[in-house]
XYZ file of C-alpha atoms in Angstrom:
401
model
C 54.839 77.481 145.237
C 54.540 78.279 141.565
C 54.767 75.472 139.037
C 58.059 75.199 137.227
C 58.235 77.174 134.014
C 59.396 76.089 130.628
C 62.159 77.516 128.471
C 60.667 79.181 125.420
C 64.009 79.939 123.723
C 67.715 79.774 124.450
C 70.093 81.446 122.002
C 73.626 82.797 121.687
C 74.314 86.083 119.906
C 77.788 87.299 118.957
C 79.022 90.726 118.007
C 80.551 91.062 114.579
C 84.319 90.708 114.291
C 86.629 93.417 113.032
C 87.344 91.844 109.620
C 84.153 91.341 107.562
C 82.285 89.923 110.522
C 85.061 87.409 111.228
C 87.545 87.219 114.072
C 91.300 86.842 114.177
C 93.863 85.873 116.789
C 94.233 88.184 119.786
C 90.774 89.756 119.477
C 88.069 89.809 122.131
C 84.995 87.696 121.436
C 81.886 89.382 122.844
C 78.335 88.132 122.952
C 75.325 87.357 125.113
C 73.131 84.429 126.024
C 69.429 85.179 125.675
C 66.930 83.199 127.697
C 63.167 83.608 127.282
C 60.883 81.943 129.849
C 57.168 81.263 129.888
C 57.122 81.054 133.655
C 59.330 80.775 136.690
C 62.428 78.654 136.140
C 64.593 76.932 138.711
C 68.102 76.425 137.403
C 71.323 75.203 138.850
C 73.921 76.770 136.517
C 74.387 78.539 133.190
C 77.704 78.051 131.430
C 79.126 79.163 128.103
C 82.086 77.630 126.270
C 84.265 78.897 123.408
C 85.805 76.073 121.443
C 87.899 75.738 118.302
C 89.721 72.790 116.783
C 90.988 71.244 113.573
C 89.873 67.705 112.743
C 91.266 65.459 109.988
C 89.674 62.069 109.331
C 89.356 59.576 106.488
C 89.009 55.825 105.898
C 91.273 53.575 103.852
C 90.888 49.904 103.009
C 93.846 47.591 102.563
C 93.883 43.999 101.418
C 95.493 41.616 103.888
C 95.496 38.202 102.267
C 91.889 37.426 101.387
C 90.514 39.964 103.835
C 89.927 43.707 103.530
C 90.972 45.752 106.540
C 89.658 49.274 107.079
C 91.921 51.846 108.686
C 90.471 54.898 110.368
C 92.888 57.820 110.223
C 92.005 60.635 112.601
C 93.858 63.541 114.211
C 92.781 66.721 115.963
C 94.374 69.959 117.105
C 92.779 72.304 119.645
C 93.139 76.060 119.158
C 90.538 77.436 121.582
C 89.092 76.080 124.825
C 87.562 78.667 127.172
C 84.800 78.457 129.774
C 82.742 81.118 131.516
C 80.124 80.563 134.264
C 77.316 83.072 133.871
C 75.408 81.544 136.777
C 77.885 79.502 138.852
C 77.022 76.121 140.277
C 77.471 76.755 144.011
C 75.067 74.087 145.240
C 72.066 76.416 145.414
C 69.111 76.839 143.069
C 68.651 80.116 141.217
C 65.104 81.212 140.400
C 64.409 83.287 137.290
C 61.071 84.940 136.666
C 59.135 84.765 133.420
C 60.307 87.020 130.609
C 63.540 87.691 128.772
C 66.967 87.517 130.361
C 70.373 88.410 128.874
C 73.759 87.315 130.158
C 76.768 89.008 128.475
C 80.133 87.269 128.173
C 83.611 87.945 126.743
C 86.446 85.653 125.679
C 90.021 86.582 124.862
C 91.092 84.692 121.755
C 94.598 83.193 121.817
C 97.475 84.538 119.753
C 97.656 81.493 117.458
C 94.623 80.446 115.431
C 93.990 78.807 112.066
C 91.570 80.098 109.452
C 88.158 78.431 109.373
C 88.057 75.709 106.747
C 85.763 73.003 105.375
C 87.356 70.223 103.323
C 86.651 66.711 102.136
C 88.775 65.018 104.783
C 88.821 67.614 107.549
C 87.752 70.983 108.857
C 88.706 73.869 111.138
C 85.716 75.072 113.139
C 85.006 77.521 115.959
C 81.850 77.781 118.042
C 80.302 79.079 121.254
C 78.067 76.714 123.221
C 75.733 77.575 126.113
C 74.543 74.942 128.616
C 71.558 75.407 130.895
C 71.601 73.060 133.909
C 68.252 72.479 135.623
C 67.543 70.239 138.634
C 66.018 66.897 137.752
C 66.061 67.674 134.050
C 68.267 67.253 131.009
C 70.858 69.851 130.127
C 69.615 72.249 127.460
C 72.269 73.211 124.919
C 72.622 75.708 122.116
C 75.574 76.311 119.788
C 76.614 79.269 117.663
C 79.468 78.981 115.158
C 81.727 81.867 114.159
C 84.387 82.400 111.522
C 88.077 83.025 112.067
C 90.285 84.516 109.363
C 93.934 84.587 110.284
C 95.573 87.605 108.602
C 98.306 86.975 106.043
C 100.130 90.134 105.015
C 101.627 89.820 101.540
C 103.720 92.973 102.120
C 106.650 90.935 103.436
C 109.998 90.369 101.705
C 109.349 86.638 101.351
C 105.977 87.135 99.630
C 107.121 90.086 97.502
C 110.006 88.147 95.943
C 109.587 87.256 92.231
C 109.092 83.603 91.330
C 110.624 82.104 88.216
C 111.468 78.721 86.809
C 112.356 76.826 83.643
C 111.750 73.297 82.434
C 112.185 71.252 79.292
C 110.966 67.895 78.027
C 111.973 65.580 75.204
C 108.927 64.463 73.243
C 109.027 60.774 72.334
C 106.501 58.571 70.585
C 107.044 54.902 69.714
C 110.720 55.252 70.583
C 111.115 58.113 68.114
C 112.550 61.446 69.108
C 110.199 64.197 67.938
C 112.077 67.121 69.419
C 112.165 69.132 72.608
C 109.712 71.503 74.294
C 110.925 74.078 76.833
C 109.089 76.616 78.958
C 110.316 79.535 81.066
C 107.866 81.403 83.308
C 108.027 84.249 85.814
C 105.578 86.147 88.034
C 106.120 89.423 89.890
C 105.713 88.103 93.425
C 104.676 85.118 95.524
C 101.806 86.603 97.556
C 98.463 87.677 96.116
C 94.944 88.300 97.393
C 91.613 87.196 95.874
C 90.473 89.479 93.072
C 93.991 90.370 91.942
C 95.343 89.622 88.482
C 98.545 87.636 88.116
C 100.573 88.762 85.063
C 102.400 85.735 83.657
C 105.582 86.227 81.651
C 106.523 83.068 79.786
C 108.378 81.763 76.750
C 107.435 78.441 75.169
C 109.743 76.951 72.537
C 108.276 74.174 70.409
C 111.090 72.317 68.695
C 108.926 69.281 67.928
C 107.262 68.271 64.689
C 103.721 68.818 65.993
C 101.743 71.735 67.438
C 101.498 72.147 71.210
C 99.055 74.091 73.412
C 100.215 76.087 76.498
C 97.986 76.466 79.559
C 98.159 78.105 82.990
C 96.137 77.324 86.106
C 95.974 78.023 89.839
C 95.929 74.774 91.813
C 94.702 74.395 95.393
C 96.257 71.540 97.364
C 94.604 70.389 100.601
C 96.847 68.220 102.761
C 95.476 66.227 105.708
C 97.877 64.574 108.145
C 96.941 61.830 110.619
C 98.964 59.036 112.224
C 101.989 59.833 110.103
C 100.025 59.493 106.852
C 99.103 62.243 104.391
C 95.975 62.541 102.307
C 95.897 65.162 99.547
C 93.157 66.615 97.421
C 93.984 68.890 94.484
C 91.558 71.063 92.555
C 91.805 73.667 89.792
C 90.780 77.128 90.998
C 90.963 78.899 87.623
C 92.776 78.430 84.320
C 93.502 79.973 80.919
C 94.397 78.368 77.572
C 96.864 79.936 75.180
C 97.036 79.791 71.400
C 98.356 76.724 69.651
C 102.077 76.887 68.880
C 103.074 75.446 65.536
C 106.050 73.158 65.084
C 109.376 74.965 65.324
C 107.800 78.170 66.642
C 108.026 80.177 69.847
C 105.258 81.781 71.880
C 105.876 84.679 74.295
C 103.454 85.777 77.029
C 103.963 89.435 77.895
C 102.055 89.509 81.175
C 99.191 87.148 80.334
C 96.447 87.965 82.858
C 95.095 85.305 85.220
C 92.525 86.605 87.723
C 92.226 85.014 91.157
C 88.612 84.159 92.039
C 87.200 84.396 95.602
C 89.012 81.598 97.445
C 90.026 80.970 101.022
C 93.464 82.090 102.184
C 96.393 79.761 102.595
C 96.553 77.731 105.819
C 100.165 77.185 106.823
C 100.086 77.260 110.651
C 97.961 74.159 111.299
C 99.724 70.937 112.163
C 97.216 68.519 110.598
C 95.545 70.560 107.821
C 97.338 72.680 105.244
C 95.952 74.597 102.276
C 98.518 75.617 99.671
C 98.338 77.199 96.233
C 100.555 77.078 93.165
C 100.649 78.429 89.622
C 101.175 75.706 87.044
C 102.220 76.433 83.491
C 101.823 73.322 81.363
C 102.223 72.449 77.710
C 100.057 69.756 76.109
C 102.295 67.662 73.849
C 100.498 65.208 71.543
C 101.565 61.623 71.987
C 103.350 62.123 75.320
C 102.818 63.451 78.822
C 102.486 67.157 79.624
C 105.346 69.480 80.423
C 104.609 71.005 83.854
C 106.256 73.993 85.540
C 105.045 74.871 89.038
C 105.541 78.190 90.867
C 104.489 78.534 94.528
C 101.750 80.984 95.538
C 100.414 82.263 98.860
C 96.875 83.639 98.986
C 96.775 86.302 101.704
C 94.193 88.586 103.276
C 96.032 91.942 103.464
C 96.475 93.371 99.932
C 99.541 95.034 98.518
C 100.250 98.572 99.734
C 100.542 101.135 96.904
C 104.180 102.010 97.582
C 104.768 102.872 93.928
C 102.007 105.486 93.716
C 103.004 107.012 97.030
C 106.633 107.287 95.950
C 105.726 108.912 92.650
C 103.469 111.448 94.358
C 106.191 112.398 96.810
C 108.782 112.782 94.063
C 106.414 114.974 92.035
C 106.027 117.314 95.019
C 109.762 117.848 95.288
C 110.597 117.863 91.583
C 110.501 121.687 91.405
C 112.744 122.142 94.404
C 115.315 119.655 93.137
C 115.672 120.998 89.588
C 118.755 122.946 90.541
C 120.615 119.719 91.155
C 120.709 119.040 87.430
C 123.021 122.042 86.884
C 125.719 120.620 89.160
C 128.363 118.646 87.226
C 129.222 115.157 88.391
C 132.875 116.155 89.032
C 133.945 119.751 89.829
C 136.428 121.355 87.490
C 139.992 121.990 88.691
C 141.029 125.631 89.131
C 143.256 127.124 86.412
C 147.034 127.255 86.668
C 148.582 130.202 88.463
C 150.510 131.325 85.389
C 147.340 131.337 83.260
C 145.634 133.838 85.558
C 148.510 136.119 86.604
C 150.878 137.566 83.998
C 154.638 137.521 84.465
C 155.045 141.225 85.458
C 152.244 140.929 87.994
C 153.762 137.731 89.343
C 157.163 139.331 89.745
C 155.609 142.324 91.447
C 153.501 140.215 93.775
C 156.446 138.003 94.677
C 158.864 140.895 95.196
C 159.701 141.653 98.811
C 158.198 144.804 100.279
C 160.376 147.833 101.005
C 161.755 148.304 104.443
C 160.467 151.849 104.536
C 156.886 150.617 104.147
C 157.074 147.948 106.808
C 158.938 149.950 109.352
C 159.793 148.175 112.577
C 157.791 145.059 111.684
C 160.634 143.829 109.482
C 163.062 144.009 112.317
C 163.106 140.400 113.447
C 162.602 136.832 112.214
C 159.305 137.625 110.367
C 161.153 139.242 107.426
C 163.429 136.192 107.113
C 160.303 133.990 106.944
C 158.995 135.997 103.989
C 162.337 135.813 102.215
C 162.443 132.024 102.606
C 159.151 131.522 100.691
C 159.745 134.303 98.192
C 160.440 132.278 95.043
C 158.383 129.140 95.805
C 155.481 128.314 93.394
C 151.924 128.038 94.664
C 150.831 124.598 95.999
C 149.449 122.002 93.602
C 145.667 121.659 93.384
C 144.123 118.691 95.152
C 140.526 117.827 96.080
C 141.775 116.245 99.326
C 142.797 118.648 102.053
C 146.385 117.759 103.016
C 145.923 119.461 106.396
C 142.446 118.561 107.650
C 141.198 120.588 110.620
C 141.564 118.973 113.995
C 138.955 119.084 116.730
C 141.666 119.556 119.350
C 142.887 122.872 117.898
C 141.330 125.867 119.523
C 140.517 128.725 117.105
C 142.766 131.723 117.484
C 141.336 135.150 117.993
C 142.338 137.356 115.065
C 142.158 140.565 117.081
C 144.783 139.439 119.563
């Protein structure tokens, strides 16, 4: 019997995901467990797990009388929990020879996942762990983490809707009224992706006696929820500072550019961790608090489709074929009056009854009386609406019969 071998290395390798090496919900996670042995190895089982969860945790101290009590707030949410037995534990010992061995595996990711995240009071993590069970020995473990990016398409009606707001504030100092400051701001849409530029349209009216300074910033708000309590952490992603506005003056921003730096997307589907963004337009007023106007933002992963350029290119292709439409008037002209086209002698001649010698035997009967009845009647009045619309039930009459 050969002496038991030792494990030289145990590792987990994963194939790259479809989106920048990351995975998303509904994809197939593929990989392999690599085992390198120095000699013969007796093992009982080889298992691999795919796990993913969100964890929120923080400590708070509260004074109770003369004592300080610490509260531990913790909550978790599981998104992924899969298991695959590469070498099943059936009560028998499996012997592997020295060398390298590979064991492929696949996992189907669920339809609902949250984007990977690392925060001050919580995280969202995903990993694959392999466990090597040997008889009369400790379990050898190895873990490999992977990233999940849940797609957020900003090409939806809710995220393409413009966002606007207005706010005003009365500046007071030492119980004296120094005037009013108002701000009105608007952005083209609610959803953006990192790297895009947000054009800000704003009007700031300074009706005070002192100069004010307008600013704009993108704020990230991390919300952690545990045991019915919320813990928030806010940070400034990027900001711009406008020019000082003198007393009694107005400042107008005609699409002031604010570029979004590389940041993580919004997390809105997790029950215990949420990451939200907002655009804040504020005005620094000396001697009093700031005037703040907040507009919601959603940072997505799927950028805006160029519908505008595609529409213009299509219209340019058909512009030559549709030029003839410009010659058509909006409303067709009415035909001229009967008397303006036909003179009186021609009218009398056309309305005169035909001679009996010309018609012969056709005039013998009720047909001639029908002509005489409508002899002196004027032509019908012009109308764009057909007074006798054709009916589908009327069968066309053969003119040769």
